[in-house]
């Protein structure tokens, strides 16, 4: 968060009792430093961000060639991981038709692992490369590294309205609370001879709630995460639904309104006893009018 023009590097050489390393120090603004126009310099947006201090010390000597550079491992440790498929069509680097072959890994440290390139090796050979986002401490992340097209996803989107509550009825017009439902049906087809695990990330739009989905308590970046086991050369169908309540007047004198009320009555929700009898009477009367 600090502009490069405001960073000064100073080499102090070897000092007795101190190992090799780098210290990052924040210097106060000089008293005589003024902004153009005569007043005190306004703090920049970068200067208002938190500035941390880090100290890295190597226990072993390192040789960096003149005019060259070196990549140093700051962390090297074992962690739990597996190779899976990751499907996030709404992500910045997602694909709507094919899940990415990915490494699912756990950050075993108490610190955030910063974003950067990841090289994947397996069974003694190079498999692929990917780019990971920052991984919070003790959390799970996915690193997509290959698009092998072994699993194909077909998406079918649909929307519908269902009456969830009848508020009042007057002259054949129902004042109702309607659930507007968005359905996403995913059909996963595997071309592989082995079973595979596919993780689906499904963001829920603002104002909606998830009403139908596979059972899962995992979340990733604020969105539900579902694990789907796809058999070898098999097909799995997954239905995800989100809904939001809206208020609407439903006229049973229209075909669509009649079907919505009939579907609500057939579900038996909150329509037992005398209320149900009056609804049935009203529906029959409307059907007789239509027949005449």
PDB file of C-alpha atoms in Angstrom:
ATOM      1  CA  UNK A   1       0.000   0.000   0.000  1.00  0.00           C
ATOM      2  CA  UNK A   2       3.008   2.324  -0.106  1.00  0.00           C
ATOM      3  CA  UNK A   3       3.981   4.084  -3.325  1.00  0.00           C
ATOM      4  CA  UNK A   4       7.387   3.041  -4.682  1.00  0.00           C
ATOM      5  CA  UNK A   5       8.553   6.674  -4.719  1.00  0.00           C
ATOM      6  CA  UNK A   6       8.192   6.800  -0.937  1.00  0.00           C
ATOM      7  CA  UNK A   7      10.381   3.748  -0.244  1.00  0.00           C
ATOM      8  CA  UNK A   8      14.100   4.244   0.508  1.00  0.00           C
ATOM      9  CA  UNK A   9      16.414   1.220   0.800  1.00  0.00           C
ATOM     10  CA  UNK A  10      19.548   1.601   2.936  1.00  0.00           C
ATOM     11  CA  UNK A  11      22.312  -1.029   3.188  1.00  0.00           C
ATOM     12  CA  UNK A  12      24.236  -1.071   6.471  1.00  0.00           C
ATOM     13  CA  UNK A  13      26.619  -3.937   5.682  1.00  0.00           C
ATOM     14  CA  UNK A  14      27.704  -6.604   8.179  1.00  0.00           C
ATOM     15  CA  UNK A  15      27.327  -5.881  11.876  1.00  0.00           C
ATOM     16  CA  UNK A  16      28.578  -7.978  14.743  1.00  0.00           C
ATOM     17  CA  UNK A  17      25.849  -9.863  16.571  1.00  0.00           C
ATOM     18  CA  UNK A  18      23.216  -9.395  13.873  1.00  0.00           C
ATOM     19  CA  UNK A  19      22.212 -11.892  11.223  1.00  0.00           C
ATOM     20  CA  UNK A  20      21.198 -11.182   7.675  1.00  0.00           C
ATOM     21  CA  UNK A  21      17.723  -9.746   7.168  1.00  0.00           C
ATOM     22  CA  UNK A  22      15.588  -6.772   6.266  1.00  0.00           C
ATOM     23  CA  UNK A  23      13.879  -4.332   8.620  1.00  0.00           C
ATOM     24  CA  UNK A  24      10.932  -2.265   7.405  1.00  0.00           C
ATOM     25  CA  UNK A  25      10.623   1.065   9.243  1.00  0.00           C
ATOM     26  CA  UNK A  26       7.999   3.806   8.837  1.00  0.00           C
ATOM     27  CA  UNK A  27       9.529   7.278   8.945  1.00  0.00           C
ATOM     28  CA  UNK A  28       7.565  10.314  10.144  1.00  0.00           C
ATOM     29  CA  UNK A  29       6.921  13.192   7.744  1.00  0.00           C
ATOM     30  CA  UNK A  30       9.589  15.870   7.915  1.00  0.00           C
ATOM     31  CA  UNK A  31       8.600  19.090   9.625  1.00  0.00           C
ATOM     32  CA  UNK A  32       9.558  21.195   6.642  1.00  0.00           C
ATOM     33  CA  UNK A  33       7.630  19.099   4.104  1.00  0.00           C
ATOM     34  CA  UNK A  34       4.754  21.133   2.716  1.00  0.00           C
ATOM     35  CA  UNK A  35       2.155  20.416   0.086  1.00  0.00           C
ATOM     36  CA  UNK A  36       2.063  22.604  -3.028  1.00  0.00           C
ATOM     37  CA  UNK A  37       0.147  25.780  -2.201  1.00  0.00           C
ATOM     38  CA  UNK A  38       1.674  26.497   1.184  1.00  0.00           C
ATOM     39  CA  UNK A  39      -0.363  24.256   3.566  1.00  0.00           C
ATOM     40  CA  UNK A  40       0.641  21.019   5.190  1.00  0.00           C
ATOM     41  CA  UNK A  41       0.707  18.029   2.879  1.00  0.00           C
ATOM     42  CA  UNK A  42      -2.551  16.069   2.895  1.00  0.00           C
ATOM     43  CA  UNK A  43      -2.082  12.372   3.670  1.00  0.00           C
ATOM     44  CA  UNK A  44      -2.501  10.184   0.606  1.00  0.00           C
ATOM     45  CA  UNK A  45      -4.888   7.238   0.472  1.00  0.00           C
ATOM     46  CA  UNK A  46      -1.926   4.871   0.630  1.00  0.00           C
ATOM     47  CA  UNK A  47      -0.548   6.498   3.766  1.00  0.00           C
ATOM     48  CA  UNK A  48      -3.822   5.937   5.625  1.00  0.00           C
ATOM     49  CA  UNK A  49      -3.604   2.165   5.177  1.00  0.00           C
ATOM     50  CA  UNK A  50      -2.104   0.055   7.981  1.00  0.00           C
ATOM     51  CA  UNK A  51       1.641  -0.382   7.594  1.00  0.00           C
ATOM     52  CA  UNK A  52       3.146  -3.505   9.098  1.00  0.00           C
ATOM     53  CA  UNK A  53       6.723  -4.425   9.942  1.00  0.00           C
ATOM     54  CA  UNK A  54       8.205  -7.804   8.975  1.00  0.00           C
ATOM     55  CA  UNK A  55      11.581  -9.324   9.746  1.00  0.00           C
ATOM     56  CA  UNK A  56      12.835 -12.371   7.853  1.00  0.00           C
ATOM     57  CA  UNK A  57      16.065 -13.995   8.969  1.00  0.00           C
ATOM     58  CA  UNK A  58      17.790 -16.873   7.212  1.00  0.00           C
ATOM     59  CA  UNK A  59      19.715 -19.402   9.246  1.00  0.00           C
ATOM     60  CA  UNK A  60      21.711 -20.457   6.160  1.00  0.00           C
ATOM     61  CA  UNK A  61      23.892 -18.379   3.837  1.00  0.00           C
ATOM     62  CA  UNK A  62      22.530 -17.592   0.369  1.00  0.00           C
ATOM     63  CA  UNK A  63      24.427 -16.682  -2.762  1.00  0.00           C
ATOM     64  CA  UNK A  64      22.741 -14.334  -5.235  1.00  0.00           C
ATOM     65  CA  UNK A  65      24.614 -13.870  -8.547  1.00  0.00           C
ATOM     66  CA  UNK A  66      25.639 -10.371  -9.512  1.00  0.00           C
ATOM     67  CA  UNK A  67      22.818  -8.750 -11.464  1.00  0.00           C
ATOM     68  CA  UNK A  68      20.545 -11.727 -10.702  1.00  0.00           C
ATOM     69  CA  UNK A  69      17.742 -12.571  -8.325  1.00  0.00           C
ATOM     70  CA  UNK A  70      16.715 -15.426  -6.066  1.00  0.00           C
ATOM     71  CA  UNK A  71      13.407 -16.870  -4.875  1.00  0.00           C
ATOM     72  CA  UNK A  72      13.481 -17.812  -1.195  1.00  0.00           C
ATOM     73  CA  UNK A  73      10.963 -20.105   0.496  1.00  0.00           C
ATOM     74  CA  UNK A  74       9.573 -18.342   3.559  1.00  0.00           C
ATOM     75  CA  UNK A  75       7.310 -21.247   4.554  1.00  0.00           C
ATOM     76  CA  UNK A  76       7.783 -24.954   3.938  1.00  0.00           C
ATOM     77  CA  UNK A  77       5.417 -27.343   5.710  1.00  0.00           C
ATOM     78  CA  UNK A  78       3.073 -30.280   5.241  1.00  0.00           C
ATOM     79  CA  UNK A  79      -0.680 -29.749   4.862  1.00  0.00           C
ATOM     80  CA  UNK A  80      -3.802 -31.654   3.903  1.00  0.00           C
ATOM     81  CA  UNK A  81      -4.833 -31.502   0.250  1.00  0.00           C
ATOM     82  CA  UNK A  82      -6.509 -33.405  -2.563  1.00  0.00           C
ATOM     83  CA  UNK A  83      -7.089 -33.137  -6.302  1.00  0.00           C
ATOM     84  CA  UNK A  84     -10.737 -32.363  -7.085  1.00  0.00           C
ATOM     85  CA  UNK A  85     -12.867 -30.479  -9.621  1.00  0.00           C
ATOM     86  CA  UNK A  86     -14.018 -26.955  -8.833  1.00  0.00           C
ATOM     87  CA  UNK A  87     -17.004 -25.340 -10.585  1.00  0.00           C
ATOM     88  CA  UNK A  88     -17.555 -21.598 -10.155  1.00  0.00           C
ATOM     89  CA  UNK A  89     -19.090 -20.207 -13.373  1.00  0.00           C
ATOM     90  CA  UNK A  90     -19.725 -16.806 -11.755  1.00  0.00           C
ATOM     91  CA  UNK A  91     -16.097 -16.362 -10.717  1.00  0.00           C
ATOM     92  CA  UNK A  92     -13.640 -14.077 -12.476  1.00  0.00           C
ATOM     93  CA  UNK A  93     -11.770 -17.047 -13.987  1.00  0.00           C
ATOM     94  CA  UNK A  94     -14.635 -19.566 -14.030  1.00  0.00           C
ATOM     95  CA  UNK A  95     -15.965 -21.564 -16.957  1.00  0.00           C
ATOM     96  CA  UNK A  96     -19.707 -22.145 -17.473  1.00  0.00           C
ATOM     97  CA  UNK A  97     -19.327 -25.538 -19.183  1.00  0.00           C
ATOM     98  CA  UNK A  98     -16.341 -27.267 -17.585  1.00  0.00           C
ATOM     99  CA  UNK A  99     -15.137 -27.499 -13.959  1.00  0.00           C
ATOM    100  CA  UNK A 100     -11.449 -26.843 -13.383  1.00  0.00           C
ATOM    101  CA  UNK A 101      -9.162 -29.565 -12.119  1.00  0.00           C
ATOM    102  CA  UNK A 102      -7.967 -28.070  -8.845  1.00  0.00           C
ATOM    103  CA  UNK A 103      -5.994 -28.628  -5.680  1.00  0.00           C
ATOM    104  CA  UNK A 104      -8.075 -28.278  -2.526  1.00  0.00           C
ATOM    105  CA  UNK A 105      -5.713 -27.435   0.311  1.00  0.00           C
ATOM    106  CA  UNK A 106      -5.735 -26.264   3.902  1.00  0.00           C
ATOM    107  CA  UNK A 107      -3.733 -23.278   5.150  1.00  0.00           C
ATOM    108  CA  UNK A 108      -2.087 -24.796   8.258  1.00  0.00           C
ATOM    109  CA  UNK A 109      -0.650 -21.507   9.530  1.00  0.00           C
ATOM    110  CA  UNK A 110      -2.033 -18.679  11.648  1.00  0.00           C
ATOM    111  CA  UNK A 111      -1.231 -16.168   8.896  1.00  0.00           C
ATOM    112  CA  UNK A 112      -2.704 -15.277   5.534  1.00  0.00           C
ATOM    113  CA  UNK A 113      -1.006 -16.896   2.552  1.00  0.00           C
ATOM    114  CA  UNK A 114      -0.744 -14.182  -0.065  1.00  0.00           C
ATOM    115  CA  UNK A 115      -1.887 -14.659  -3.654  1.00  0.00           C
ATOM    116  CA  UNK A 116       0.584 -15.852  -6.244  1.00  0.00           C
ATOM    117  CA  UNK A 117       1.467 -18.557  -8.780  1.00  0.00           C
ATOM    118  CA  UNK A 118       1.268 -22.215  -7.783  1.00  0.00           C
ATOM    119  CA  UNK A 119       3.045 -25.086  -9.523  1.00  0.00           C
ATOM    120  CA  UNK A 120       1.522 -28.533  -9.101  1.00  0.00           C
ATOM    121  CA  UNK A 121       3.576 -31.742  -9.231  1.00  0.00           C
ATOM    122  CA  UNK A 122       2.198 -35.259  -8.844  1.00  0.00           C
ATOM    123  CA  UNK A 123       3.505 -38.784  -9.322  1.00  0.00           C
ATOM    124  CA  UNK A 124       6.960 -37.417 -10.066  1.00  0.00           C
ATOM    125  CA  UNK A 125       5.956 -35.127 -12.908  1.00  0.00           C
ATOM    126  CA  UNK A 126       4.683 -31.632 -13.641  1.00  0.00           C
ATOM    127  CA  UNK A 127       0.869 -31.445 -13.746  1.00  0.00           C
ATOM    128  CA  UNK A 128      -0.002 -27.781 -14.178  1.00  0.00           C
ATOM    129  CA  UNK A 129       0.126 -24.250 -12.877  1.00  0.00           C
ATOM    130  CA  UNK A 130      -2.467 -22.026 -11.266  1.00  0.00           C
ATOM    131  CA  UNK A 131      -2.965 -18.727  -9.485  1.00  0.00           C
ATOM    132  CA  UNK A 132      -4.380 -18.656  -5.968  1.00  0.00           C
ATOM    133  CA  UNK A 133      -6.209 -15.879  -4.165  1.00  0.00           C
ATOM    134  CA  UNK A 134      -5.157 -14.908  -0.618  1.00  0.00           C
ATOM    135  CA  UNK A 135      -5.887 -17.837   1.719  1.00  0.00           C
ATOM    136  CA  UNK A 136      -6.993 -16.829   5.249  1.00  0.00           C
ATOM    137  CA  UNK A 137      -5.487 -18.557   8.269  1.00  0.00           C
ATOM    138  CA  UNK A 138      -6.729 -22.098   8.970  1.00  0.00           C
ATOM    139  CA  UNK A 139      -9.093 -21.979   5.975  1.00  0.00           C
ATOM    140  CA  UNK A 140      -9.573 -24.085   2.848  1.00  0.00           C
ATOM    141  CA  UNK A 141      -8.939 -22.856  -0.676  1.00  0.00           C
ATOM    142  CA  UNK A 142      -9.008 -24.111  -4.256  1.00  0.00           C
ATOM    143  CA  UNK A 143      -6.186 -23.628  -6.752  1.00  0.00           C
ATOM    144  CA  UNK A 144      -7.400 -24.394 -10.308  1.00  0.00           C
ATOM    145  CA  UNK A 145      -4.533 -25.600 -12.487  1.00  0.00           C
ATOM    146  CA  UNK A 146      -6.015 -27.369 -15.549  1.00  0.00           C
ATOM    147  CA  UNK A 147      -9.130 -27.436 -17.739  1.00  0.00           C
ATOM    148  CA  UNK A 148      -9.153 -31.055 -18.911  1.00  0.00           C
ATOM    149  CA  UNK A 149     -12.851 -31.144 -20.011  1.00  0.00           C
ATOM    150  CA  UNK A 150     -13.374 -34.574 -18.492  1.00  0.00           C
ATOM    151  CA  UNK A 151     -16.576 -33.406 -16.777  1.00  0.00           C
ATOM    152  CA  UNK A 152     -19.198 -31.469 -18.723  1.00  0.00           C
ATOM    153  CA  UNK A 153     -21.827 -29.308 -17.008  1.00  0.00           C
ATOM    154  CA  UNK A 154     -25.163 -28.410 -18.575  1.00  0.00           C
ATOM    155  CA  UNK A 155     -26.984 -25.479 -16.954  1.00  0.00           C
ATOM    156  CA  UNK A 156     -30.735 -24.933 -17.210  1.00  0.00           C
ATOM    157  CA  UNK A 157     -32.176 -21.780 -15.599  1.00  0.00           C
ATOM    158  CA  UNK A 158     -35.851 -21.174 -14.875  1.00  0.00           C
ATOM    159  CA  UNK A 159     -38.040 -18.819 -12.836  1.00  0.00           C
ATOM    160  CA  UNK A 160     -41.518 -19.231 -11.355  1.00  0.00           C
ATOM    161  CA  UNK A 161     -43.865 -17.783  -8.755  1.00  0.00           C
ATOM    162  CA  UNK A 162     -45.620 -19.706  -5.985  1.00  0.00           C
ATOM    163  CA  UNK A 163     -48.193 -18.408  -3.516  1.00  0.00           C
ATOM    164  CA  UNK A 164     -46.935 -18.786   0.039  1.00  0.00           C
ATOM    165  CA  UNK A 165     -49.706 -16.933   1.874  1.00  0.00           C
ATOM    166  CA  UNK A 166     -53.149 -15.530   1.018  1.00  0.00           C
ATOM    167  CA  UNK A 167     -53.726 -12.190   2.755  1.00  0.00           C
ATOM    168  CA  UNK A 168     -57.286 -11.406   1.641  1.00  0.00           C
ATOM    169  CA  UNK A 169     -59.857 -12.082  -1.108  1.00  0.00           C
ATOM    170  CA  UNK A 170     -62.208  -9.529  -2.643  1.00  0.00           C
ATOM    171  CA  UNK A 171     -64.311  -9.969  -5.802  1.00  0.00           C
ATOM    172  CA  UNK A 172     -62.211 -12.861  -6.999  1.00  0.00           C
ATOM    173  CA  UNK A 173     -58.895 -11.017  -6.516  1.00  0.00           C
ATOM    174  CA  UNK A 174     -56.462 -12.577  -4.044  1.00  0.00           C
ATOM    175  CA  UNK A 175     -53.960 -10.375  -2.213  1.00  0.00           C
ATOM    176  CA  UNK A 176     -51.088 -12.799  -1.829  1.00  0.00           C
ATOM    177  CA  UNK A 177     -47.518 -13.148  -0.657  1.00  0.00           C
ATOM    178  CA  UNK A 178     -45.692 -14.797  -3.536  1.00  0.00           C
ATOM    179  CA  UNK A 179     -42.295 -16.478  -3.523  1.00  0.00           C
ATOM    180  CA  UNK A 180     -40.356 -15.585  -6.665  1.00  0.00           C
ATOM    181  CA  UNK A 181     -38.122 -18.597  -7.257  1.00  0.00           C
ATOM    182  CA  UNK A 182     -34.995 -18.836  -9.411  1.00  0.00           C
ATOM    183  CA  UNK A 183     -34.009 -22.395 -10.199  1.00  0.00           C
ATOM    184  CA  UNK A 184     -30.655 -23.556 -11.551  1.00  0.00           C
ATOM    185  CA  UNK A 185     -30.466 -27.175 -12.683  1.00  0.00           C
ATOM    186  CA  UNK A 186     -26.962 -28.547 -13.231  1.00  0.00           C
ATOM    187  CA  UNK A 187     -26.395 -31.807 -15.083  1.00  0.00           C
ATOM    188  CA  UNK A 188     -22.865 -33.163 -14.561  1.00  0.00           C
ATOM    189  CA  UNK A 189     -21.654 -35.784 -17.038  1.00  0.00           C
ATOM    190  CA  UNK A 190     -18.337 -37.561 -16.498  1.00  0.00           C
ATOM    191  CA  UNK A 191     -16.182 -38.905 -19.330  1.00  0.00           C
ATOM    192  CA  UNK A 192     -13.691 -40.542 -16.970  1.00  0.00           C
ATOM    193  CA  UNK A 193     -13.295 -44.149 -15.964  1.00  0.00           C
ATOM    194  CA  UNK A 194     -12.869 -43.150 -12.312  1.00  0.00           C
ATOM    195  CA  UNK A 195     -15.194 -41.475  -9.846  1.00  0.00           C
ATOM    196  CA  UNK A 196     -14.565 -37.773  -9.166  1.00  0.00           C
ATOM    197  CA  UNK A 197     -15.553 -35.118  -6.624  1.00  0.00           C
ATOM    198  CA  UNK A 198     -16.879 -31.806  -7.906  1.00  0.00           C
ATOM    199  CA  UNK A 199     -17.231 -28.800  -5.614  1.00  0.00           C
ATOM    200  CA  UNK A 200     -19.946 -26.330  -6.659  1.00  0.00           C
ATOM    201  CA  UNK A 201     -19.891 -22.720  -5.486  1.00  0.00           C
ATOM    202  CA  UNK A 202     -23.307 -21.063  -5.830  1.00  0.00           C
ATOM    203  CA  UNK A 203     -23.559 -17.366  -4.820  1.00  0.00           C
ATOM    204  CA  UNK A 204     -26.978 -16.300  -3.483  1.00  0.00           C
ATOM    205  CA  UNK A 205     -28.185 -12.925  -4.876  1.00  0.00           C
ATOM    206  CA  UNK A 206     -28.840 -10.132  -2.411  1.00  0.00           C
ATOM    207  CA  UNK A 207     -32.368 -10.285  -1.027  1.00  0.00           C
ATOM    208  CA  UNK A 208     -32.738 -14.008  -1.797  1.00  0.00           C
ATOM    209  CA  UNK A 209     -32.338 -17.067   0.390  1.00  0.00           C
ATOM    210  CA  UNK A 210     -31.351 -20.591  -0.533  1.00  0.00           C
ATOM    211  CA  UNK A 211     -34.440 -22.824  -0.355  1.00  0.00           C
ATOM    212  CA  UNK A 212     -33.419 -26.025  -2.152  1.00  0.00           C
ATOM    213  CA  UNK A 213     -29.943 -27.539  -2.489  1.00  0.00           C
ATOM    214  CA  UNK A 214     -27.811 -30.540  -1.527  1.00  0.00           C
ATOM    215  CA  UNK A 215     -26.934 -30.688   2.154  1.00  0.00           C
ATOM    216  CA  UNK A 216     -23.766 -28.779   3.002  1.00  0.00           C
ATOM    217  CA  UNK A 217     -22.431 -26.525   5.741  1.00  0.00           C
ATOM    218  CA  UNK A 218     -19.314 -25.341   3.886  1.00  0.00           C
ATOM    219  CA  UNK A 219     -18.939 -21.819   2.547  1.00  0.00           C
ATOM    220  CA  UNK A 220     -16.305 -20.225   0.345  1.00  0.00           C
ATOM    221  CA  UNK A 221     -15.940 -16.453  -0.092  1.00  0.00           C
ATOM    222  CA  UNK A 222     -19.399 -15.893   1.382  1.00  0.00           C
ATOM    223  CA  UNK A 223     -21.195 -18.396  -0.883  1.00  0.00           C
ATOM    224  CA  UNK A 224     -22.439 -21.946  -0.170  1.00  0.00           C
ATOM    225  CA  UNK A 225     -20.139 -24.760  -1.325  1.00  0.00           C
ATOM    226  CA  UNK A 226     -21.493 -28.192  -2.258  1.00  0.00           C
ATOM    227  CA  UNK A 227     -19.584 -31.421  -2.771  1.00  0.00           C
ATOM    228  CA  UNK A 228     -21.010 -33.642  -5.526  1.00  0.00           C
ATOM    229  CA  UNK A 229     -19.699 -37.167  -6.102  1.00  0.00           C
ATOM    230  CA  UNK A 230     -19.877 -38.085  -9.804  1.00  0.00           C
ATOM    231  CA  UNK A 231     -19.539 -41.815 -10.639  1.00  0.00           C
ATOM    232  CA  UNK A 232     -17.306 -43.087 -13.432  1.00  0.00           C
ATOM    233  CA  UNK A 233     -18.918 -42.408 -16.822  1.00  0.00           C
ATOM    234  CA  UNK A 234     -22.032 -41.351 -14.907  1.00  0.00           C
ATOM    235  CA  UNK A 235     -24.452 -38.435 -14.717  1.00  0.00           C
ATOM    236  CA  UNK A 236     -25.621 -36.474 -11.677  1.00  0.00           C
ATOM    237  CA  UNK A 237     -28.388 -33.870 -11.584  1.00  0.00           C
ATOM    238  CA  UNK A 238     -28.270 -31.058  -9.015  1.00  0.00           C
ATOM    239  CA  UNK A 239     -31.112 -28.574  -8.420  1.00  0.00           C
ATOM    240  CA  UNK A 240     -30.437 -25.265  -6.662  1.00  0.00           C
ATOM    241  CA  UNK A 241     -33.236 -22.821  -5.856  1.00  0.00           C
ATOM    242  CA  UNK A 242     -33.249 -19.348  -4.313  1.00  0.00           C
ATOM    243  CA  UNK A 243     -36.357 -17.319  -3.502  1.00  0.00           C
ATOM    244  CA  UNK A 244     -37.472 -13.871  -2.409  1.00  0.00           C
ATOM    245  CA  UNK A 245     -40.932 -12.762  -1.168  1.00  0.00           C
ATOM    246  CA  UNK A 246     -43.029 -10.290  -3.152  1.00  0.00           C
ATOM    247  CA  UNK A 247     -46.619  -9.095  -2.730  1.00  0.00           C
ATOM    248  CA  UNK A 248     -48.962  -9.436  -5.667  1.00  0.00           C
ATOM    249  CA  UNK A 249     -52.652  -9.350  -6.563  1.00  0.00           C
ATOM    250  CA  UNK A 250     -53.747 -12.623  -8.175  1.00  0.00           C
ATOM    251  CA  UNK A 251     -56.972 -12.626 -10.183  1.00  0.00           C
ATOM    252  CA  UNK A 252     -58.519 -16.082 -10.503  1.00  0.00           C
ATOM    253  CA  UNK A 253     -60.462 -14.880 -13.539  1.00  0.00           C
ATOM    254  CA  UNK A 254     -57.201 -15.216 -15.472  1.00  0.00           C
ATOM    255  CA  UNK A 255     -55.778 -18.593 -16.447  1.00  0.00           C
ATOM    256  CA  UNK A 256     -52.410 -17.980 -14.768  1.00  0.00           C
ATOM    257  CA  UNK A 257     -54.043 -16.724 -11.577  1.00  0.00           C
ATOM    258  CA  UNK A 258     -56.365 -19.732 -11.443  1.00  0.00           C
ATOM    259  CA  UNK A 259     -53.423 -22.144 -11.783  1.00  0.00           C
ATOM    260  CA  UNK A 260     -51.436 -20.412  -9.025  1.00  0.00           C
ATOM    261  CA  UNK A 261     -54.346 -20.548  -6.573  1.00  0.00           C
ATOM    262  CA  UNK A 262     -55.131 -24.166  -7.519  1.00  0.00           C
ATOM    263  CA  UNK A 263     -51.495 -25.143  -6.917  1.00  0.00           C
ATOM    264  CA  UNK A 264     -51.555 -23.400  -3.543  1.00  0.00           C
ATOM    265  CA  UNK A 265     -54.771 -25.165  -2.504  1.00  0.00           C
ATOM    266  CA  UNK A 266     -53.471 -28.559  -3.648  1.00  0.00           C
ATOM    267  CA  UNK A 267     -50.439 -28.155  -1.375  1.00  0.00           C
ATOM    268  CA  UNK A 268     -52.783 -27.969   1.653  1.00  0.00           C
ATOM    269  CA  UNK A 269     -50.779 -25.149   3.257  1.00  0.00           C
ATOM    270  CA  UNK A 270     -52.791 -23.142   5.825  1.00  0.00           C
ATOM    271  CA  UNK A 271     -56.100 -24.053   4.160  1.00  0.00           C
ATOM    272  CA  UNK A 272     -57.672 -26.577   6.529  1.00  0.00           C
ATOM    273  CA  UNK A 273     -61.147 -26.351   8.047  1.00  0.00           C
ATOM    274  CA  UNK A 274     -63.809 -23.765   7.068  1.00  0.00           C
ATOM    275  CA  UNK A 275     -61.296 -21.605   5.205  1.00  0.00           C
ATOM    276  CA  UNK A 276     -60.475 -24.462   2.833  1.00  0.00           C
ATOM    277  CA  UNK A 277     -64.186 -25.096   2.217  1.00  0.00           C
ATOM    278  CA  UNK A 278     -64.757 -21.447   1.267  1.00  0.00           C
ATOM    279  CA  UNK A 279     -61.774 -21.532  -1.091  1.00  0.00           C
ATOM    280  CA  UNK A 280     -63.076 -24.676  -2.759  1.00  0.00           C
ATOM    281  CA  UNK A 281     -66.528 -23.101  -3.123  1.00  0.00           C
ATOM    282  CA  UNK A 282     -65.057 -19.963  -4.700  1.00  0.00           C
ATOM    283  CA  UNK A 283     -62.905 -21.974  -7.117  1.00  0.00           C
ATOM    284  CA  UNK A 284     -65.866 -24.108  -8.198  1.00  0.00           C
ATOM    285  CA  UNK A 285     -68.000 -21.008  -8.749  1.00  0.00           C
ATOM    286  CA  UNK A 286     -65.304 -19.438 -10.921  1.00  0.00           C
ATOM    287  CA  UNK A 287     -64.932 -22.647 -12.947  1.00  0.00           C
ATOM    288  CA  UNK A 288     -68.741 -22.751 -13.492  1.00  0.00           C
ATOM    289  CA  UNK A 289     -68.671 -19.134 -14.699  1.00  0.00           C
ATOM    290  CA  UNK A 290     -65.909 -20.021 -17.127  1.00  0.00           C
ATOM    291  CA  UNK A 291     -67.858 -23.000 -18.404  1.00  0.00           C
ATOM    292  CA  UNK A 292     -70.974 -20.890 -18.998  1.00  0.00           C
TER     293      UNK A 292
END
